[in-house]
CSV table of C-alpha atoms in Angstrom, one decimal:
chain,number,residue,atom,x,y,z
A,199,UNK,CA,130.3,85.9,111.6
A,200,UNK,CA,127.4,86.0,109.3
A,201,UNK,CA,123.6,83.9,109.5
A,202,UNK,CA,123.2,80.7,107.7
A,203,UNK,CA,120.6,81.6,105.2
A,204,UNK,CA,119.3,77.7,104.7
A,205,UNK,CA,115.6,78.9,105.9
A,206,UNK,CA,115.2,81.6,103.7
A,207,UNK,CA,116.3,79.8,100.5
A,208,UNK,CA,114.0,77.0,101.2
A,209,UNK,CA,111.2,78.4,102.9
A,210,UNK,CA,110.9,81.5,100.8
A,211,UNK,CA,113.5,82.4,97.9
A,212,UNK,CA,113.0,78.8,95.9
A,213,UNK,CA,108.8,78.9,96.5
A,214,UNK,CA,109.0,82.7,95.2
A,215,UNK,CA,110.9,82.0,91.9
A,216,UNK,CA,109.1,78.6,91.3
A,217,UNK,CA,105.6,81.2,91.3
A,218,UNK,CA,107.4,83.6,89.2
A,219,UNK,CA,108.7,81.0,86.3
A,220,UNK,CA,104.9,80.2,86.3
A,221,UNK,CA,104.2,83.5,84.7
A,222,UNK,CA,105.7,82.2,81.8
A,223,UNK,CA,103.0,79.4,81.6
A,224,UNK,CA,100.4,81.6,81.4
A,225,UNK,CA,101.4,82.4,77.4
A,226,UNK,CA,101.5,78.9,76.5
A,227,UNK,CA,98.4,77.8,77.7
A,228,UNK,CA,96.2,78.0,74.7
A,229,UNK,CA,93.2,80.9,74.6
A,230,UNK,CA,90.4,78.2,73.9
A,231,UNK,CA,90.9,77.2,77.3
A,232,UNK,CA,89.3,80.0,79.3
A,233,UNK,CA,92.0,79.7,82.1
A,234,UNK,CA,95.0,82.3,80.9
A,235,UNK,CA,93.4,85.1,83.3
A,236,UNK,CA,92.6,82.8,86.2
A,237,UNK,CA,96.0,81.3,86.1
A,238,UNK,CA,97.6,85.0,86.4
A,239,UNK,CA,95.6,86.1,89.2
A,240,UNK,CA,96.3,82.9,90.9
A,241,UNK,CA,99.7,83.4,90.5
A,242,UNK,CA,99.2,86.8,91.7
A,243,UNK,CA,97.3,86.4,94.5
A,244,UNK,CA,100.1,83.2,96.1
A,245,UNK,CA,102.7,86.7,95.2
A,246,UNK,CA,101.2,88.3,97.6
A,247,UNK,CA,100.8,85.8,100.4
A,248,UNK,CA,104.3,85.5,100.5
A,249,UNK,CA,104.8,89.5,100.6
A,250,UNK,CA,102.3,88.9,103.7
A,251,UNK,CA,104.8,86.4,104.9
A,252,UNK,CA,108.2,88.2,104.7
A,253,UNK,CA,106.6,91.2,105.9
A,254,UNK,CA,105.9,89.6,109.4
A,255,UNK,CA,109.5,87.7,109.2
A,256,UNK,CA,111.5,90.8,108.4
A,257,UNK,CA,112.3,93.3,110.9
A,258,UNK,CA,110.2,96.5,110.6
A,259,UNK,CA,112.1,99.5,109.1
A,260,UNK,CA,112.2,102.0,106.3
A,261,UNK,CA,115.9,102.6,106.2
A,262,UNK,CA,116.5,99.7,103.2
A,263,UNK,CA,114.3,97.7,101.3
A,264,UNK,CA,115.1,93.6,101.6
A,265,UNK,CA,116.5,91.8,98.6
A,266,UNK,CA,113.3,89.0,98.9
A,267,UNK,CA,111.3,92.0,99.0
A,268,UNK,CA,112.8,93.6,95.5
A,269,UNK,CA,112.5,90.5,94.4
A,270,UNK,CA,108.9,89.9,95.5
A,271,UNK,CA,107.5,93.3,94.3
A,272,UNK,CA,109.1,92.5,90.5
A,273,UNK,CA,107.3,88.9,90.1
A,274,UNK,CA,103.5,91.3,91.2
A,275,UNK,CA,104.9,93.6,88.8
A,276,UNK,CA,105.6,91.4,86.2
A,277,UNK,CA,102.3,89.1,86.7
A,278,UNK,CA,100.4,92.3,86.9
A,279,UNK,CA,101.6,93.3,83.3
A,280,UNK,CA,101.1,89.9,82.2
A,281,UNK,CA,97.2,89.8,83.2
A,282,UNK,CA,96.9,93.4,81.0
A,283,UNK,CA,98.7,91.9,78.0
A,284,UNK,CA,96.8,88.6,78.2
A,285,UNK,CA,93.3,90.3,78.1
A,286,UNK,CA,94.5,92.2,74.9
A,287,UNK,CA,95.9,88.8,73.1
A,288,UNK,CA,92.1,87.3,74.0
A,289,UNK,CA,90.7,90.4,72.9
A,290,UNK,CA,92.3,89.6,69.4
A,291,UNK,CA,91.7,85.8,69.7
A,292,UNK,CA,88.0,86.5,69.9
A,293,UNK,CA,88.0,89.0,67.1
A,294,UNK,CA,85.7,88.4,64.4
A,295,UNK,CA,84.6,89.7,60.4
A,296,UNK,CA,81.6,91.4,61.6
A,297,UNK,CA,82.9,93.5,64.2
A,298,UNK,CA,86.7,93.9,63.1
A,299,UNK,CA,88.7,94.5,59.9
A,300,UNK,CA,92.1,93.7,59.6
A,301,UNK,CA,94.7,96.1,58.5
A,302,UNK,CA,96.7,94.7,55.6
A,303,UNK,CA,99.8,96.0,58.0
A,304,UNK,CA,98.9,93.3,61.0
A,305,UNK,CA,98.3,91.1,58.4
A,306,UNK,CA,101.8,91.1,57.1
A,307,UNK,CA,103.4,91.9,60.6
A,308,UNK,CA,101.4,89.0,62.1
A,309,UNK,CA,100.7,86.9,59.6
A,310,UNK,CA,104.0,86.3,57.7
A,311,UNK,CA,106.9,88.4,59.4
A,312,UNK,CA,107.4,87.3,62.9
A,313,UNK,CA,106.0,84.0,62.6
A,314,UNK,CA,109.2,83.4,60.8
A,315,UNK,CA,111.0,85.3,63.4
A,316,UNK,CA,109.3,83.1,65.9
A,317,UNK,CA,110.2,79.7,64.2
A,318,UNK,CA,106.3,79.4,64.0
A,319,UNK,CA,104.8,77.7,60.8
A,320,UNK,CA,101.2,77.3,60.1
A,321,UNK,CA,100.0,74.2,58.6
A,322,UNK,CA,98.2,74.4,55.2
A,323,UNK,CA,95.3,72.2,54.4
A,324,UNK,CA,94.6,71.8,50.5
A,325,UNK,CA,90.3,71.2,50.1
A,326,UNK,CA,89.4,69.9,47.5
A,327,UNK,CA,86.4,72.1,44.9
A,328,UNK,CA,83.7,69.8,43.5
A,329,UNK,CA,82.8,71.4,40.4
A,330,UNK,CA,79.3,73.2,40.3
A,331,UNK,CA,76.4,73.6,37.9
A,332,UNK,CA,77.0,74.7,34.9
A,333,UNK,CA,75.4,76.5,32.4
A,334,UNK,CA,75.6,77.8,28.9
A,335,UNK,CA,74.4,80.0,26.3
A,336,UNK,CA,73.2,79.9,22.9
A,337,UNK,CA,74.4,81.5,19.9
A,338,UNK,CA,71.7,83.7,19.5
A,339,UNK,CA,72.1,85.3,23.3
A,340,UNK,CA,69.7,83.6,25.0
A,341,UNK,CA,70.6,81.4,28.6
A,342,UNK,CA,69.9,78.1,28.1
A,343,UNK,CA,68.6,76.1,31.0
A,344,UNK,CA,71.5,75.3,33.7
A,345,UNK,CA,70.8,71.4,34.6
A,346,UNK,CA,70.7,70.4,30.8
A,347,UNK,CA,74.1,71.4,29.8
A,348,UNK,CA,74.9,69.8,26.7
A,349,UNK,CA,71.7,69.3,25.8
A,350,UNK,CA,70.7,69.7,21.8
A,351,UNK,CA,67.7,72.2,21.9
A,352,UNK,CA,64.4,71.4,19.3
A,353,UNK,CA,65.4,74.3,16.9
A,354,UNK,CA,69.2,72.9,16.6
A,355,UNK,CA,71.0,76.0,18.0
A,356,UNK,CA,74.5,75.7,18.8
A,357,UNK,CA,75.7,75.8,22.9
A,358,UNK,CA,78.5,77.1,24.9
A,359,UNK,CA,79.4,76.7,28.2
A,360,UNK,CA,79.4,79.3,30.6
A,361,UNK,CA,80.5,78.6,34.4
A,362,UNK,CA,78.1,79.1,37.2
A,363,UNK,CA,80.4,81.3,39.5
A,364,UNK,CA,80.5,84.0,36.5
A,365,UNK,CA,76.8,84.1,36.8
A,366,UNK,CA,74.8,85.7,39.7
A,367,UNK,CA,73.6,83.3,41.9
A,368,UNK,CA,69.8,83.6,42.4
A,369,UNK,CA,67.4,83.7,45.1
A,370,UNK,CA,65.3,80.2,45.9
A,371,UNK,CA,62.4,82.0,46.1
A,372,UNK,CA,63.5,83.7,42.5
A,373,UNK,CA,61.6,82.7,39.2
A,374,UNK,CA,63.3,79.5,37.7
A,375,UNK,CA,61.5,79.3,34.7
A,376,UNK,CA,63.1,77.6,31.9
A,377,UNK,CA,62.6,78.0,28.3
A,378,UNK,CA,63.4,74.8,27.6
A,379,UNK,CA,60.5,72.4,27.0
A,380,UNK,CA,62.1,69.1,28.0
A,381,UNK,CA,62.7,71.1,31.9
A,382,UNK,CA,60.8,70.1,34.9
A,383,UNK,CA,60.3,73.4,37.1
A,384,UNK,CA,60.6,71.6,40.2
A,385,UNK,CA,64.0,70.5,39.3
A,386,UNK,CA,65.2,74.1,38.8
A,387,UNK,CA,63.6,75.3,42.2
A,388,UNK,CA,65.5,72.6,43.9
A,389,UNK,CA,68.5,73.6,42.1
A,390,UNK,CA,68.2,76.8,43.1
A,391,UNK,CA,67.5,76.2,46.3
A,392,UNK,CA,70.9,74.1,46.2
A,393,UNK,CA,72.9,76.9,44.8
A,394,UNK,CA,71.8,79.5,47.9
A,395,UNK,CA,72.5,77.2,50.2
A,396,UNK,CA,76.4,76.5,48.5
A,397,UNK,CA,76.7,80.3,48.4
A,398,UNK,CA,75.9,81.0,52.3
A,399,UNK,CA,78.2,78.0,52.9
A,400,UNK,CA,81.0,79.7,51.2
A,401,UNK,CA,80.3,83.0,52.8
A,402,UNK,CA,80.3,81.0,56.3
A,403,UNK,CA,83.9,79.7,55.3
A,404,UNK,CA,85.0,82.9,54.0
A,405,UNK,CA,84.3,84.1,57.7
A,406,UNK,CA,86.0,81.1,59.6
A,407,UNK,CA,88.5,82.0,57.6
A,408,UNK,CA,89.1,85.6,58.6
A,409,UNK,CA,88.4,83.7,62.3
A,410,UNK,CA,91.3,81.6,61.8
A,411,UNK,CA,93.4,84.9,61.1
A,412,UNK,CA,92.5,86.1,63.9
A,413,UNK,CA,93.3,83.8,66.3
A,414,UNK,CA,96.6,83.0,64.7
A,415,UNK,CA,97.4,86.8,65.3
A,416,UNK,CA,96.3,85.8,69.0
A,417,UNK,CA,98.9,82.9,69.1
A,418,UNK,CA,102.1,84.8,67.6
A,419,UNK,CA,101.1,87.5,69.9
A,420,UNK,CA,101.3,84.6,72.7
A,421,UNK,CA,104.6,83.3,71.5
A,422,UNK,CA,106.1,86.6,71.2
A,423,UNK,CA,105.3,87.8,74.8
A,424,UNK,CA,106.3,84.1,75.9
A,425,UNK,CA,110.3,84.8,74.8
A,426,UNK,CA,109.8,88.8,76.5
A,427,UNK,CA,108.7,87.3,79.7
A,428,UNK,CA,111.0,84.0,79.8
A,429,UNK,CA,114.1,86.6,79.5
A,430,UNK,CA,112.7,89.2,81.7
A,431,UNK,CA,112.2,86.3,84.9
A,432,UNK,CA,115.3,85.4,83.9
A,433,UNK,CA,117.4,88.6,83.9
A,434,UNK,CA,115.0,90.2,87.0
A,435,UNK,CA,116.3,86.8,89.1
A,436,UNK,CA,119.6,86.3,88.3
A,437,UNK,CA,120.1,90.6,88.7
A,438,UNK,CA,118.5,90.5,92.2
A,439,UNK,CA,119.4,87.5,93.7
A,440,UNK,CA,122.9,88.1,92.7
A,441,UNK,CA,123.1,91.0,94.6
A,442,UNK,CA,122.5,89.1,97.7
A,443,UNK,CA,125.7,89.7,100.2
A,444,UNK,CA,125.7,86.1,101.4
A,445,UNK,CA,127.3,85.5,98.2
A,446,UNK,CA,130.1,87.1,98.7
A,447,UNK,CA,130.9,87.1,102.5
A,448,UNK,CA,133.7,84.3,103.2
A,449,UNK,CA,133.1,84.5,107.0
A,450,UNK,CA,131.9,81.1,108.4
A,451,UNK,CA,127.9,81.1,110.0
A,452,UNK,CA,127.8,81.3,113.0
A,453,UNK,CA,126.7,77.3,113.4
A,454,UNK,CA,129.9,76.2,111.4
A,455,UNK,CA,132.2,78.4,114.2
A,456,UNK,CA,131.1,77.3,117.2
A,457,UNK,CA,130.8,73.4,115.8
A,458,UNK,CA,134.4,73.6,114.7
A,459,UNK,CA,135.1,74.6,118.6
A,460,UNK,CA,133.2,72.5,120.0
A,461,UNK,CA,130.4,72.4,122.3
A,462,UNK,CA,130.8,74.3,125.3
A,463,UNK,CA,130.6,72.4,128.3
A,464,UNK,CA,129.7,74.2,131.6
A,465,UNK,CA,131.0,72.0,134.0
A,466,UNK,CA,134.7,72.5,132.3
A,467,UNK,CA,134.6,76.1,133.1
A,468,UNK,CA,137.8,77.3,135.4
A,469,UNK,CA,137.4,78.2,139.1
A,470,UNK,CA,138.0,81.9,140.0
């Protein structure tokens, strides 16, 4: 005769594995949220309550270690190890240009190799470039004034344009003088001003950019450890719970025998 193992299964295997499968959750919630960490240690810290709870259900001894207990020690294990390798993918998410560089190796590991792996594909957005100032010089050598491009000078000198990104882009605070008779100095200062202003909005997108890298680094790092972890729960439960001996004992429980011989009635029993 063996023990019907009904209570355990429902009161403490099914709870136990449900906690553990939530593990896996905790690589597909997204980084932005701030709740990756809490979510582990929550998970963590409902492992061990139940470890609390078997340990004042099972008897006391040191001869064998119980199956729910293996089992019980391998989800704090795993969520443990999944805390450490979530603050590292956060450490990455919040990287930055001005206190990181990345290696052209992560880049192409990252960026390009396992995403394809992964069956991850990053959507491209096309933006479109206004054109800029322009500006030109003359045949002689001399610049000609940016904001009159095309513009016929007194002496009749011939013009060629030039474009503004090949040029040094200068200070607003920087002498815009203009050669040019026709040009109104405050027009140039404002230009100026204009083209400083486009050149620290490019370097801000320039950075955003490397931001962007960064945190897609954080996300194939996420999806990667989300496939580890899914097939470790999976193998860690099936291996231990399948070496349960219930599974393979074909004695009825107890209940099922004496139900099958009926209740035993004491005012049957025979006479001596």
């Amino acid at each position: 005769m063996r023990r019907k193992t009904l209570f355990y299964t429902v009161n403490l295997i099914i709870p136990c594995m449900g906690i553990s499968f939530l593990t896996v959750l905790t690589f597909y919630l997204p980084s932005d949220s701030g709740e990756k960490v809490t979510l582990a240690i929550s998970i963590l810290i409902s492992l061990h309550v139940f470890f609390l709870l078997v340990v004042e259900i099972i008897p006391p001894t040191s001869l064998v270690v119980p199956l729910l207990g293996k089992y019980l020690i391998f989800a704090m294990i795993l969520v443990s190890i999944s805390i450490c390798v979530t603050v590292v993918v956060l450490n990455v998410h919040f990287r930055s240009p001005q206190t990181h560089t990345m290696a052209p190796w992560v880049r192409r590991v990252f960026l390009h190799i396992l995403p394809r792996l992964l069956v991850m594909r990053r959507p491209q957005y096309c933006i479109e470039s206004h054109s800029s100032f322009m500006t030109y010089r003359m045949a002689d050598g001399t610049s000609g004034c940016r904001l009159h491009a095309g513009y016929q000078s007194h002496d009749g000198s011939t013009e060629s344009w030039i474009p503004d990104d090949a040029l040094p882009l200068p200070s607003p605070i920087a002498n815009t003088s203009c050669t040019n008779r026709h040009c109104i100095p405050d027009i140039h200062r404002a230009a100026a001003g204009v083209r400083f202003i486009a050149r620290h909005t490019k370097i801000q997108e320039d950075s955003t950019k490397v931001k962007e890298d960064w945190k897609y680094v954080a996300m194939v790092l996420d999806r990667l450890f989300l496939w580890i972890f899914s097939l470790a729960v999976f193998v860690g439960t099936a291996a231990i719970i399948l070496q349960a001996p219930s599974l393979y004992d074909d004695r009825k429980p107890i209940g099922d025998k004496q139900i099958s011989r009926g209740p035993i009635n004491p005012k049957t029993t025979p006479a001596t």
